[in-house]
PDB file of N, CA and C in Angstrom:
ATOM      1  N   MET A 122     116.562  80.517 324.954  1.00 70.00           N
ATOM      2  CA  MET A 122     115.867  79.622 325.863  1.00 70.00           C
ATOM      3  C   MET A 122     116.330  79.947 327.290  1.00 70.00           C
ATOM      4  N   ASN A 123     115.385  80.019 328.203  1.00 74.00           N
ATOM      5  CA  ASN A 123     115.731  80.363 329.583  1.00 74.00           C
ATOM      6  C   ASN A 123     116.109  79.120 330.391  1.00 74.00           C
ATOM      7  N   ASP A 124     116.597  79.351 331.612  1.00 77.00           N
ATOM      8  CA  ASP A 124     117.043  78.251 332.471  1.00 77.00           C
ATOM      9  C   ASP A 124     115.919  77.274 332.787  1.00 77.00           C
ATOM     10  N   PHE A 125     114.716  77.811 332.969  1.00 74.00           N
ATOM     11  CA  PHE A 125     113.569  76.951 333.263  1.00 74.00           C
ATOM     12  C   PHE A 125     113.311  75.990 332.107  1.00 74.00           C
ATOM     13  N   SER A 126     113.370  76.494 330.888  1.00 79.00           N
ATOM     14  CA  SER A 126     113.146  75.656 329.703  1.00 79.00           C
ATOM     15  C   SER A 126     114.215  74.581 329.582  1.00 79.00           C
ATOM     16  N   ILE A 127     115.442  74.964 329.832  1.00 84.00           N
ATOM     17  CA  ILE A 127     116.546  74.000 329.755  1.00 84.00           C
ATOM     18  C   ILE A 127     116.360  72.897 330.789  1.00 84.00           C
ATOM     19  N   LYS A 128     115.970  73.274 332.011  1.00 86.00           N
ATOM     20  CA  LYS A 128     115.722  72.275 333.051  1.00 86.00           C
ATOM     21  C   LYS A 128     114.565  71.363 332.667  1.00 86.00           C
ATOM     22  N   ALA A 129     113.516  71.934 332.116  1.00 83.00           N
ATOM     23  CA  ALA A 129     112.354  71.133 331.712  1.00 83.00           C
ATOM     24  C   ALA A 129     112.748  70.114 330.646  1.00 83.00           C
ATOM     25  N   ILE A 130     113.545  70.541 329.683  1.00 87.00           N
ATOM     26  CA  ILE A 130     113.989  69.633 328.626  1.00 87.00           C
ATOM     27  C   ILE A 130     114.832  68.512 329.220  1.00 87.00           C
ATOM     28  N   ARG A 131     115.709  68.853 330.127  1.00 90.00           N
ATOM     29  CA  ARG A 131     116.546  67.821 330.768  1.00 90.00           C
ATOM     30  C   ARG A 131     115.699  66.820 331.539  1.00 90.00           C
ATOM     31  N   HIS A 132     114.658  67.309 332.205  1.00 88.00           N
ATOM     32  CA  HIS A 132     113.764  66.403 332.935  1.00 88.00           C
ATOM     33  C   HIS A 132     113.024  65.475 331.971  1.00 88.00           C
ATOM     34  N   LEU A 133     112.582  66.012 330.850  1.00 88.00           N
ATOM     35  CA  LEU A 133     111.899  65.176 329.859  1.00 88.00           C
ATOM     36  C   LEU A 133     112.840  64.116 329.304  1.00 88.00           C
ATOM     37  N   GLU A 134     114.068  64.515 329.003  1.00 90.00           N
ATOM     38  CA  GLU A 134     115.052  63.556 328.489  1.00 90.00           C
ATOM     39  C   GLU A 134     115.350  62.477 329.520  1.00 90.00           C
ATOM     40  N   SER A 135     115.442  62.874 330.768  1.00 91.00           N
ATOM     41  CA  SER A 135     115.669  61.918 331.848  1.00 91.00           C
ATOM     42  C   SER A 135     114.482  60.968 331.995  1.00 91.00           C
ATOM     43  N   ALA A 136     113.289  61.516 331.886  1.00 86.00           N
ATOM     44  CA  ALA A 136     112.082  60.685 331.975  1.00 86.00           C
ATOM     45  C   ALA A 136     112.060  59.634 330.875  1.00 86.00           C
ATOM     46  N   LEU A 137     112.467  60.023 329.675  1.00 86.00           N
ATOM     47  CA  LEU A 137     112.468  59.066 328.565  1.00 86.00           C
ATOM     48  C   LEU A 137     113.510  57.977 328.743  1.00 86.00           C
ATOM     49  N   LYS A 138     114.613  58.304 329.377  1.00 89.00           N
ATOM     50  CA  LYS A 138     115.632  57.280 329.624  1.00 89.00           C
ATOM     51  C   LYS A 138     115.106  56.214 330.570  1.00 89.00           C
ATOM     52  N   SER A 139     114.352  56.634 331.580  1.00 90.00           N
ATOM     53  CA  SER A 139     113.824  55.667 332.538  1.00 90.00           C
ATOM     54  C   SER A 139     112.516  55.032 332.077  1.00 90.00           C
ATOM     55  N   GLN A 140     111.778  55.733 331.234  1.00 89.00           N
ATOM     56  CA  GLN A 140     110.498  55.210 330.745  1.00 89.00           C
ATOM     57  C   GLN A 140     110.347  55.575 329.262  1.00 89.00           C
ATOM     58  N   PRO A 141     111.041  54.841 328.373  1.00 85.00           N
ATOM     59  CA  PRO A 141     111.069  55.202 326.952  1.00 85.00           C
ATOM     60  C   PRO A 141     109.726  55.115 326.236  1.00 85.00           C
ATOM     61  N   ASP A 142     108.735  54.510 326.864  1.00 85.00           N
ATOM     62  CA  ASP A 142     107.425  54.399 326.219  1.00 85.00           C
ATOM     63  C   ASP A 142     106.439  55.466 326.721  1.00 85.00           C
ATOM     64  N   HIS A 143     106.947  56.524 327.336  1.00 88.00           N
ATOM     65  CA  HIS A 143     106.084  57.600 327.836  1.00 88.00           C
ATOM     66  C   HIS A 143     105.839  58.599 326.709  1.00 88.00           C
ATOM     67  N   LEU A 144     104.737  58.401 326.009  1.00 91.00           N
ATOM     68  CA  LEU A 144     104.429  59.182 324.813  1.00 91.00           C
ATOM     69  C   LEU A 144     104.334  60.692 325.061  1.00 91.00           C
ATOM     70  N   PRO A 145     103.746  61.165 326.160  1.00 92.00           N
ATOM     71  CA  PRO A 145     103.709  62.619 326.364  1.00 92.00           C
ATOM     72  C   PRO A 145     105.104  63.260 326.409  1.00 92.00           C
ATOM     73  N   SER A 146     106.073  62.566 326.977  1.00 91.00           N
ATOM     74  CA  SER A 146     107.446  63.086 326.989  1.00 91.00           C
ATOM     75  C   SER A 146     108.036  63.090 325.590  1.00 91.00           C
ATOM     76  N   VAL A 147     107.751  62.046 324.830  1.00 93.00           N
ATOM     77  CA  VAL A 147     108.225  61.969 323.444  1.00 93.00           C
ATOM     78  C   VAL A 147     107.691  63.160 322.655  1.00 93.00           C
ATOM     79  N   VAL A 148     106.400  63.389 322.754  1.00 93.00           N
ATOM     80  CA  VAL A 148     105.760  64.471 322.003  1.00 93.00           C
ATOM     81  C   VAL A 148     106.297  65.834 322.442  1.00 93.00           C
ATOM     82  N   ALA A 149     106.425  66.039 323.745  1.00 93.00           N
ATOM     83  CA  ALA A 149     106.929  67.326 324.245  1.00 93.00           C
ATOM     84  C   ALA A 149     108.340  67.603 323.737  1.00 93.00           C
ATOM     85  N   LEU A 150     109.197  66.587 323.756  1.00 93.00           N
ATOM     86  CA  LEU A 150     110.559  66.776 323.253  1.00 93.00           C
ATOM     87  C   LEU A 150     110.577  67.020 321.748  1.00 93.00           C
ATOM     88  N   CYS A 151     109.703  66.347 321.034  1.00 94.00           N
ATOM     89  CA  CYS A 151     109.606  66.590 319.588  1.00 94.00           C
ATOM     90  C   CYS A 151     109.196  68.035 319.325  1.00 94.00           C
ATOM     91  N   GLU A 152     108.210  68.511 320.053  1.00 94.00           N
ATOM     92  CA  GLU A 152     107.728  69.885 319.857  1.00 94.00           C
ATOM     93  C   GLU A 152     108.817  70.912 320.138  1.00 94.00           C
ATOM     94  N   VAL A 153     109.512  70.753 321.252  1.00 92.00           N
ATOM     95  CA  VAL A 153     110.563  71.703 321.627  1.00 92.00           C
ATOM     96  C   VAL A 153     111.675  71.711 320.582  1.00 92.00           C
ATOM     97  N   ASN A 154     112.134  70.534 320.214  1.00 92.00           N
ATOM     98  CA  ASN A 154     113.243  70.455 319.260  1.00 92.00           C
ATOM     99  C   ASN A 154     112.833  70.890 317.862  1.00 92.00           C
ATOM    100  N   PHE A 155     111.595  70.629 317.489  1.00 94.00           N
ATOM    101  CA  PHE A 155     111.129  71.067 316.171  1.00 94.00           C
ATOM    102  C   PHE A 155     111.082  72.592 316.112  1.00 94.00           C
ATOM    103  N   LYS A 156     110.595  73.221 317.166  1.00 92.00           N
ATOM    104  CA  LYS A 156     110.540  74.689 317.211  1.00 92.00           C
ATOM    105  C   LYS A 156     111.931  75.301 317.120  1.00 92.00           C
ATOM    106  N   GLN A 157     112.926  74.579 317.636  1.00 91.00           N
ATOM    107  CA  GLN A 157     114.309  75.052 317.578  1.00 91.00           C
ATOM    108  C   GLN A 157     115.002  74.632 316.276  1.00 91.00           C
ATOM    109  N   LYS A 158     114.238  73.987 315.396  1.00 92.00           N
ATOM    110  CA  LYS A 158     114.746  73.492 314.114  1.00 92.00           C
ATOM    111  C   LYS A 158     115.879  72.490 314.287  1.00 92.00           C
ATOM    112  N   ASN A 159     115.812  71.744 315.367  1.00 92.00           N
ATOM    113  CA  ASN A 159     116.779  70.689 315.630  1.00 92.00           C
ATOM    114  C   ASN A 159     116.187  69.378 315.110  1.00 92.00           C
ATOM    115  N   PHE A 160     116.096  69.303 313.784  1.00 92.00           N
ATOM    116  CA  PHE A 160     115.397  68.196 313.136  1.00 92.00           C
ATOM    117  C   PHE A 160     116.090  66.852 313.350  1.00 92.00           C
ATOM    118  N   SER A 161     117.412  66.853 313.442  1.00 93.00           N
ATOM    119  CA  SER A 161     118.115  65.586 313.665  1.00 93.00           C
ATOM    120  C   SER A 161     117.782  65.024 315.046  1.00 93.00           C
ATOM    121  N   LYS A 162     117.594  65.885 316.023  1.00 93.00           N
ATOM    122  CA  LYS A 162     117.209  65.435 317.363  1.00 93.00           C
ATOM    123  C   LYS A 162     115.793  64.869 317.341  1.00 93.00           C
ATOM    124  N   VAL A 163     114.890  65.540 316.637  1.00 94.00           N
ATOM    125  CA  VAL A 163     113.516  65.037 316.523  1.00 94.00           C
ATOM    126  C   VAL A 163     113.528  63.672 315.840  1.00 94.00           C
ATOM    127  N   ARG A 164     114.312  63.550 314.784  1.00 93.00           N
ATOM    128  CA  ARG A 164     114.419  62.276 314.059  1.00 93.00           C
ATOM    129  C   ARG A 164     114.889  61.174 315.003  1.00 93.00           C
ATOM    130  N   SER A 165     115.884  61.484 315.819  1.00 93.00           N
ATOM    131  CA  SER A 165     116.415  60.515 316.777  1.00 93.00           C
ATOM    132  C   SER A 165     115.359  60.112 317.809  1.00 93.00           C
ATOM    133  N   ILE A 166     114.616  61.090 318.306  1.00 92.00           N
ATOM    134  CA  ILE A 166     113.553  60.820 319.281  1.00 92.00           C
ATOM    135  C   ILE A 166     112.488  59.925 318.657  1.00 92.00           C
ATOM    136  N   ILE A 167     112.092  60.241 317.439  1.00 91.00           N
ATOM    137  CA  ILE A 167     111.059  59.461 316.750  1.00 91.00           C
ATOM    138  C   ILE A 167     111.534  58.038 316.500  1.00 91.00           C
ATOM    139  N   ASP A 168     112.756  57.905 315.999  1.00 90.00           N
ATOM    140  CA  ASP A 168     113.283  56.568 315.712  1.00 90.00           C
ATOM    141  C   ASP A 168     113.323  55.703 316.966  1.00 90.00           C
ATOM    142  N   SER A 169     113.737  56.282 318.079  1.00 89.00           N
ATOM    143  CA  SER A 169     113.753  55.538 319.345  1.00 89.00           C
ATOM    144  C   SER A 169     112.341  55.171 319.783  1.00 89.00           C
ATOM    145  N   ALA A 170     111.430  56.117 319.670  1.00 90.00           N
ATOM    146  CA  ALA A 170     110.046  55.873 320.097  1.00 90.00           C
ATOM    147  C   ALA A 170     109.363  54.827 319.224  1.00 90.00           C
ATOM    148  N   LEU A 171     109.672  54.830 317.937  1.00 85.00           N
ATOM    149  CA  LEU A 171     109.055  53.847 317.038  1.00 85.00           C
ATOM    150  C   LEU A 171     109.438  52.419 317.419  1.00 85.00           C
ATOM    151  N   GLN A 172     110.560  52.259 318.097  1.00 86.00           N
ATOM    152  CA  GLN A 172     110.958  50.934 318.578  1.00 86.00           C
ATOM    153  C   GLN A 172     110.134  50.521 319.794  1.00 86.00           C
ATOM    154  N   GLN A 173     109.566  51.497 320.498  1.00 84.00           N
ATOM    155  CA  GLN A 173     108.787  51.229 321.705  1.00 84.00           C
ATOM    156  C   GLN A 173     107.307  50.964 321.418  1.00 84.00           C
ATOM    157  N   PHE A 174     106.812  51.529 320.324  1.00 82.00           N
ATOM    158  CA  PHE A 174     105.393  51.443 319.999  1.00 82.00           C
ATOM    159  C   PHE A 174     105.212  50.707 318.679  1.00 82.00           C
ATOM    160  N   ASP A 175     104.260  49.778 318.633  1.00 77.00           N
ATOM    161  CA  ASP A 175     104.005  49.037 317.398  1.00 77.00           C
ATOM    162  C   ASP A 175     103.474  49.951 316.305  1.00 77.00           C
ATOM    163  N   ALA A 176     102.362  50.558 316.549  1.00 83.00           N
ATOM    164  CA  ALA A 176     101.739  51.452 315.566  1.00 83.00           C
ATOM    165  C   ALA A 176     101.135  52.618 316.336  1.00 83.00           C
ATOM    166  N   ASN A 177     101.608  53.803 316.040  1.00 90.00           N
ATOM    167  CA  ASN A 177     101.151  54.965 316.783  1.00 90.00           C
ATOM    168  C   ASN A 177     100.974  56.133 315.826  1.00 90.00           C
ATOM    169  N   ALA A 178      99.764  56.635 315.742  1.00 93.00           N
ATOM    170  CA  ALA A 178      99.450  57.715 314.805  1.00 93.00           C
ATOM    171  C   ALA A 178     100.223  58.991 315.123  1.00 93.00           C
ATOM    172  N   THR A 179     100.417  59.280 316.392  1.00 93.00           N
ATOM    173  CA  THR A 179     101.154  60.486 316.774  1.00 93.00           C
ATOM    174  C   THR A 179     102.587  60.432 316.271  1.00 93.00           C
ATOM    175  N   LEU A 180     103.219  59.281 316.417  1.00 92.00           N
ATOM    176  CA  LEU A 180     104.597  59.140 315.936  1.00 92.00           C
ATOM    177  C   LEU A 180     104.658  59.199 314.417  1.00 92.00           C
ATOM    178  N   CYS A 181     103.660  58.632 313.755  1.00 93.00           N
ATOM    179  CA  CYS A 181     103.603  58.724 312.289  1.00 93.00           C
ATOM    180  C   CYS A 181     103.456  60.177 311.851  1.00 93.00           C
ATOM    181  N   PHE A 182     102.669  60.947 312.597  1.00 94.00           N
ATOM    182  CA  PHE A 182     102.518  62.371 312.301  1.00 94.00           C
ATOM    183  C   PHE A 182     103.857  63.088 312.416  1.00 94.00           C
ATOM    184  N   TRP A 183     104.586  62.844 313.505  1.00 94.00           N
ATOM    185  CA  TRP A 183     105.891  63.490 313.678  1.00 94.00           C
ATOM    186  C   TRP A 183     106.886  63.027 312.626  1.00 94.00           C
ATOM    187  N   ASP A 184     106.806  61.767 312.260  1.00 93.00           N
ATOM    188  CA  ASP A 184     107.652  61.251 311.179  1.00 93.00           C
ATOM    189  C   ASP A 184     107.361  62.025 309.892  1.00 93.00           C
ATOM    190  N   ALA A 185     106.093  62.238 309.609  1.00 95.00           N
ATOM    191  CA  ALA A 185     105.693  62.992 308.412  1.00 95.00           C
ATOM    192  C   ALA A 185     106.161  64.440 308.493  1.00 95.00           C
ATOM    193  N   LYS A 186     106.034  65.039 309.652  1.00 95.00           N
ATOM    194  CA  LYS A 186     106.418  66.439 309.828  1.00 95.00           C
ATOM    195  C   LYS A 186     107.920  66.635 309.570  1.00 95.00           C
ATOM    196  N   ILE A 187     108.727  65.725 310.069  1.00 94.00           N
ATOM    197  CA  ILE A 187     110.174  65.809 309.843  1.00 94.00           C
ATOM    198  C   ILE A 187     110.498  65.573 308.376  1.00 94.00           C
ATOM    199  N   LYS A 188     109.889  64.562 307.783  1.00 95.00           N
ATOM    200  CA  LYS A 188     110.151  64.283 306.367  1.00 95.00           C
ATOM    201  C   LYS A 188     109.756  65.473 305.497  1.00 95.00           C
ATOM    202  N   HIS A 189     108.633  66.092 305.816  1.00 96.00           N
ATOM    203  CA  HIS A 189     108.195  67.267 305.058  1.00 96.00           C
ATOM    204  C   HIS A 189     109.193  68.414 305.213  1.00 96.00           C
ATOM    205  N   SER A 190     109.692  68.615 306.425  1.00 93.00           N
ATOM    206  CA  SER A 190     110.659  69.698 306.664  1.00 93.00           C
ATOM    207  C   SER A 190     111.970  69.457 305.929  1.00 93.00           C
ATOM    208  N   GLN A 191     112.231  68.201 305.581  1.00 92.00           N
ATOM    209  CA  GLN A 191     113.442  67.850 304.834  1.00 92.00           C
ATOM    210  C   GLN A 191     113.191  67.816 303.331  1.00 92.00           C
ATOM    211  N   GLY A 192     111.996  68.223 302.925  1.00 95.00           N
ATOM    212  CA  GLY A 192     111.660  68.249 301.505  1.00 95.00           C
ATOM    213  C   GLY A 192     111.289  66.893 300.932  1.00 95.00           C
ATOM    214  N   LYS A 193     111.004  65.935 301.793  1.00 96.00           N
ATOM    215  CA  LYS A 193     110.640  64.585 301.356  1.00 96.00           C
ATOM    216  C   LYS A 193     109.117  64.453 301.357  1.00 96.00           C
ATOM    217  N   SER A 194     108.479  65.144 300.425  1.00 97.00           N
ATOM    218  CA  SER A 194     107.019  65.245 300.412  1.00 97.00           C
ATOM    219  C   SER A 194     106.325  63.908 300.206  1.00 97.00           C
ATOM    220  N   ILE A 195     106.842  63.083 299.319  1.00 97.00           N
ATOM    221  CA  ILE A 195     106.202  61.788 299.058  1.00 97.00           C
ATOM    222  C   ILE A 195     106.286  60.903 300.298  1.00 97.00           C
ATOM    223  N   GLU A 196     107.464  60.851 300.922  1.00 97.00           N
ATOM    224  CA  GLU A 196     107.617  60.056 302.143  1.00 97.00           C
ATOM    225  C   GLU A 196     106.742  60.612 303.270  1.00 97.00           C
ATOM    226  N   ALA A 197     106.624  61.927 303.337  1.00 97.00           N
ATOM    227  CA  ALA A 197     105.766  62.551 304.347  1.00 97.00           C
ATOM    228  C   ALA A 197     104.308  62.160 304.127  1.00 97.00           C
ATOM    229  N   SER A 198     103.897  62.140 302.874  1.00 97.00           N
ATOM    230  CA  SER A 198     102.528  61.759 302.533  1.00 97.00           C
ATOM    231  C   SER A 198     102.244  60.314 302.943  1.00 97.00           C
ATOM    232  N   ILE A 199     103.214  59.447 302.734  1.00 96.00           N
ATOM    233  CA  ILE A 199     103.062  58.037 303.120  1.00 96.00           C
ATOM    234  C   ILE A 199     102.911  57.927 304.641  1.00 96.00           C
ATOM    235  N   ALA A 200     103.716  58.689 305.376  1.00 94.00           N
ATOM    236  CA  ALA A 200     103.632  58.658 306.840  1.00 94.00           C
ATOM    237  C   ALA A 200     102.279  59.175 307.332  1.00 94.00           C
ATOM    238  N   ILE A 201     101.747  60.205 306.684  1.00 95.00           N
ATOM    239  CA  ILE A 201     100.417  60.715 307.045  1.00 95.00           C
ATOM    240  C   ILE A 201      99.357  59.656 306.760  1.00 95.00           C
ATOM    241  N   ASP A 202      99.478  58.987 305.624  1.00 96.00           N
ATOM    242  CA  ASP A 202      98.536  57.908 305.301  1.00 96.00           C
ATOM    243  C   ASP A 202      98.587  56.810 306.363  1.00 96.00           C
ATOM    244  N   GLN A 203      99.789  56.506 306.860  1.00 93.00           N
ATOM    245  CA  GLN A 203      99.924  55.499 307.917  1.00 93.00           C
ATOM    246  C   GLN A 203      99.228  55.969 309.196  1.00 93.00           C
ATOM    247  N   ALA A 204      99.398  57.242 309.528  1.00 93.00           N
ATOM    248  CA  ALA A 204      98.754  57.788 310.727  1.00 93.00           C
ATOM    249  C   ALA A 204      97.235  57.694 310.616  1.00 93.00           C
ATOM    250  N   ILE A 205      96.719  58.029 309.443  1.00 94.00           N
ATOM    251  CA  ILE A 205      95.270  57.965 309.218  1.00 94.00           C
ATOM    252  C   ILE A 205      94.774  56.531 309.319  1.00 94.00           C
ATOM    253  N   ALA A 206      95.524  55.601 308.735  1.00 94.00           N
ATOM    254  CA  ALA A 206      95.130  54.188 308.772  1.00 94.00           C
ATOM    255  C   ALA A 206      95.095  53.661 310.207  1.00 94.00           C
ATOM    256  N   ILE A 207      96.013  54.109 311.024  1.00 91.00           N
ATOM    257  CA  ILE A 207      96.050  53.669 312.423  1.00 91.00           C
ATOM    258  C   ILE A 207      94.841  54.207 313.184  1.00 91.00           C
ATOM    259  N   GLU A 208      94.466  55.438 312.910  1.00 83.00           N
ATOM    260  CA  GLU A 208      93.358  56.081 313.616  1.00 83.00           C
ATOM    261  C   GLU A 208      91.991  55.571 313.178  1.00 83.00           C
ATOM    262  N   CYS A 209      91.897  55.032 311.985  1.00 71.00           N
ATOM    263  CA  CYS A 209      90.585  54.598 311.468  1.00 71.00           C
ATOM    264  C   CYS A 209      90.238  53.193 311.863  1.00 71.00           C
TER     265      CYS A 209
END
């Protein structure tokens, strides 16, 4: 990861500290950390964000993606079903 990427991640993390309900920052941090296989960080980001949002399909999707990456297929399927229910 280059210096620019590191700075961008720090800015996103800072943005979330001051505005924890900023979904684009949540998603961007999830994407970066997932690509780096830092699943525990993604889990932490999702858990914090779920406290900020009542029902959010995007967060349910990320919850499912992490659960699937951990081999929790049934739990991942439930999270996807929740995301679909929110969107419908």
